[in-house]
Amino acid sequence: MSGEGVHVLLECRRRSEALRAKGYGFEQIADLFAVYLDVSPLRLYRYAYGRTAAEAVALYNDLDPAGTAALRESRLYDFEHWPRRGKRPTARTVALFAQVYQTAARHLITDEVYASYSVRDRQLIDRTDHRHLPPQRPSGVPAPPARHVTMSLEAAREAVPVPTPQDCASLLRALGAEEADVKRRDLLFELALALGGAPAVVLLRHLSPPEKDRLASAVRASARVDVATVEVIEKLTVRCRRLDDDFGPETVLPIVDGQRRLVTDLLSRETLLPGLRDRLTRAHAELNQLAGWLHHDLMDYAGARQRYKEALTAAHEVGDPTLISYLHTCLSGMSLHQGRVGEALDHIFAAQGWARQSASTVLKSVHAIDLARALATAGRVRDSEHALAQSRHFIDQPGNETDPSYLYWWTPNGVRKNAAFCMIAWGRPDDAIDAVERTLAAPMTRKLARGEAFLYYAKALTQKREIPAAVDKIRSAAQITVGHSSARLAESVRQARARLQPWAGNKYVRTLDEELRSLGIAPHISGLV
């Protein structure tokens, strides 16, 4: 490996193997390497394949069936250093290297070098494309042994979103401000790529150096999974939920999907003790539940159902009645938001059976409030009132160790907010206003919950025909969409405006329409919602 930094090649080889294991192609890896390696495209492709100069030269020479090709390592370095120094490769040489690296010849040279060739040479470069070829190995190098992978695992593996050069540049800038040590920055770069890109930097900030090292070992598959590794995954999941509270699903979903892929790989490749496998499976279920919620909040209902279904499968595998009940409750809430009241009741009654088997009073309170909402929407007022009383009863009970961390957000104030939803459905706007005013007077850290409270307030005021006050509450909810990417909240703002359509000529409503358009929330004006 004379003529180049051995450590650079070895590090690129390791990174390339890790990225290919996640579904990246060699062209994508070369584009990624270009962000932080100031070398020619010809060398970038060699690094993407993890090949030494000797291996690349052997592959090149093997392409001449007469055995007359006599490329030497020193000449390869000349080609790779051009145009800064060295020697420009001929168009035929570039075409042969395109076959070596199974790519288009045009990808192996810069625009500057391409412009230096004659018209005929450029035509040869333009028409040479070997991306359809199977992998090539230099003569004398044995092929690696075949690895058996089950059809089910291959079918379940998701494609990895490929970061653009701009994404990588943004990530490197963020890491430059985050970490001064070059080696630690390199590790953070690898972790952030595996966890969704630049947004993951905020998440990784909450890990200690040993925790980052453990996570990196899991990403690289260089060490066995242990309890401490699972604890890091659990910690990141908790942080993702908090990140969603602040920024919304668009920021968090790529990070959660990166974690889901990592845990899926760990479960498929590792032989684990039963207790550790159950714990990792439960983490997988929680990540799928969170992903389902994020898809729901983006109004991607098909994606949400898929993730909730996967979460239910994992929760049943470990026999967790609390999580199973919560997942059916989530499905009920999504169905209710879509106006599928019967389907919502099916899920919430399924959740009720599992909730009885759970020792968590917080879970029971969450289930009871969603039952109250579904029953209220179905017009079953007395049953809804009873369920609301049950939710209040359970949330007033002392917490215990059986209460899951993913229900950290459920408080007595949440019961009050959702009571307002029920009271509006019951036709009691004054009671709803009293409940939501007490809700907004209490501290609320979740932006989405605050936005929902403002919209319940607006709906109650609209029922009372207090239009200027209703407009003011809708405006407050709309402002929250500026810093939070919930598509569901933005759609709820549109629906709240649609209820004001009988007063569309009112100056307050006209002003609201202008403000909504400036925020990118085009109001529905074709009738009531």
Phi, psi and omega in degrees: 000030179296150177094359178207162178288115182301319183295328179294314179298315181297320179293320178295322178298316180296316180294319180299317179298318180294319181289322179293326177296337179264005174104003179285145173269168183294324178296319179295321179294318178298318177299322180292316179298329182297339182292324186235004174243120182269071180226171183289158176302327180298319178285326179302318180292324176295318178295322179300324177276349180070029185262144172286166176299321180297319179293319179295320178296318180298318178296318180298312182293329179294341182286347179265105184297336179278351179074021182268346178293134185223047177293136179250161180301318182299322179290324176301317178297323176301315180296319183290335181272345181293139013261007180294320175200185178084219187218141180286131176289150175289163178299322178295323178296316179298319180296321179292321178292331175298326176287322178301317186260008177049054181219183174276137182303326182298336180285347187265359180224153178282168177300322181298314180291319180302319182292341182278351181273160176289168180300317180296318179296321179295325177296319177298315180296317183296324185268357181269113181215115184243030182290348180274352188285150172286161180303143181246144177235143178296150180299142179087354180257117183291148177286149179291153180296147179293141180248126181279127177232130183292151180299323184293320180292320180295321180293328184279341184290129182270151174292141181269123176301131184268124179290141175282163174305325178295320177300315181295320179297318178298319179296317180296322177296317179297320181289328177299325177278339186273323190219123181278326182289126186296317182294318179292325178296321178297318179295318179297323178300315180296316181293317181296321177299319181290337186248024170106005175099205187304322179302334182289344180299319178299322180291315183293339180300337183273001178261144175283162178307316177298325179292322177295320178297319179296318180294320178297321178297322178292319180297320182276352185058037183261000179208158179289148177285131177231182182301319182297324178295316179296323178298322177296316179298317178296320179296318180294324179297317177299317181295325178298321179297320178292324179295323176297321178303323185274319192242334180100177192290329183299322180286321192272328187302317178300325180291315180296319179296323176298317177295320179300316180297319180298312182294322176300316178296318181297318180292329184277331187256343187260142169263111189242152172296149186307316182296319180288322178295319178299318181294319178291324177295321178295321176298321177297318178297316181294321178295321177292323176298315180296318178298321177299316178298318181294318175298318177300316182293336174272002181064028171264084188290325179295316178296322180295316180297321179298315181291318178298322178297316179295322178295319179297320179300314180292320181295322176293325181299322180264358177064049183256096184296329180296312181291322178298316179298317181296321180295318176295326176295319177298317178296323177297314180299321179292317179298320179296319179296330178276358181084013180264078189294317180299316178296321178298318179294322177303312183291320185289329176285327173296319178297328182297319179297318179288326179298327179296332180274351182270144177270356184278119176287331177295315177300317180298323179292317178299314180298315184296324181290323178289328174296317179299320180295314181295317180293322178297317180295327179281357179085012181264079191296310184296319177296323179294318178299319179295317180295321178297318178298322178296319179297317178297319180299313185290323182288340178279352179283149178298141177291160178215176186290349178277350179287122185287151182294333183288353175256026181303332188279349186273123185221170174303331178292328175295323176298317180298316181300313182286337172298324178297320176303313182296318183295326175296316179295330179283350183082032180239073185297326180295318177295322179296318180296318178298318181293318184285329176295321176291328177296311183289338179285340180271156177299136178224113182271339182270116183299319182298318180297321178294319178298318178297321180297317178299322182287325173298318178301313181297322181293318178296319179294324178295320176300328180270002180062030175265079193291312179302320180291321178296318178301318181298320180289322176297320178300318180297320178293319181297324180298330181292331180294344179296321183252004181224130191270023179292111176292330180294320178294317179298320178294323178295326175297316178299318180295321179296321177293323181299329179292344179269006184303324177300341180247031186300333180278351181297139184297328179293319180291320179298319178295320178299318180302317179296319181292320179296318178297322179294335178269001182079020179248086180292123184287148170285130181232012186264014178141178182285151177238000000 
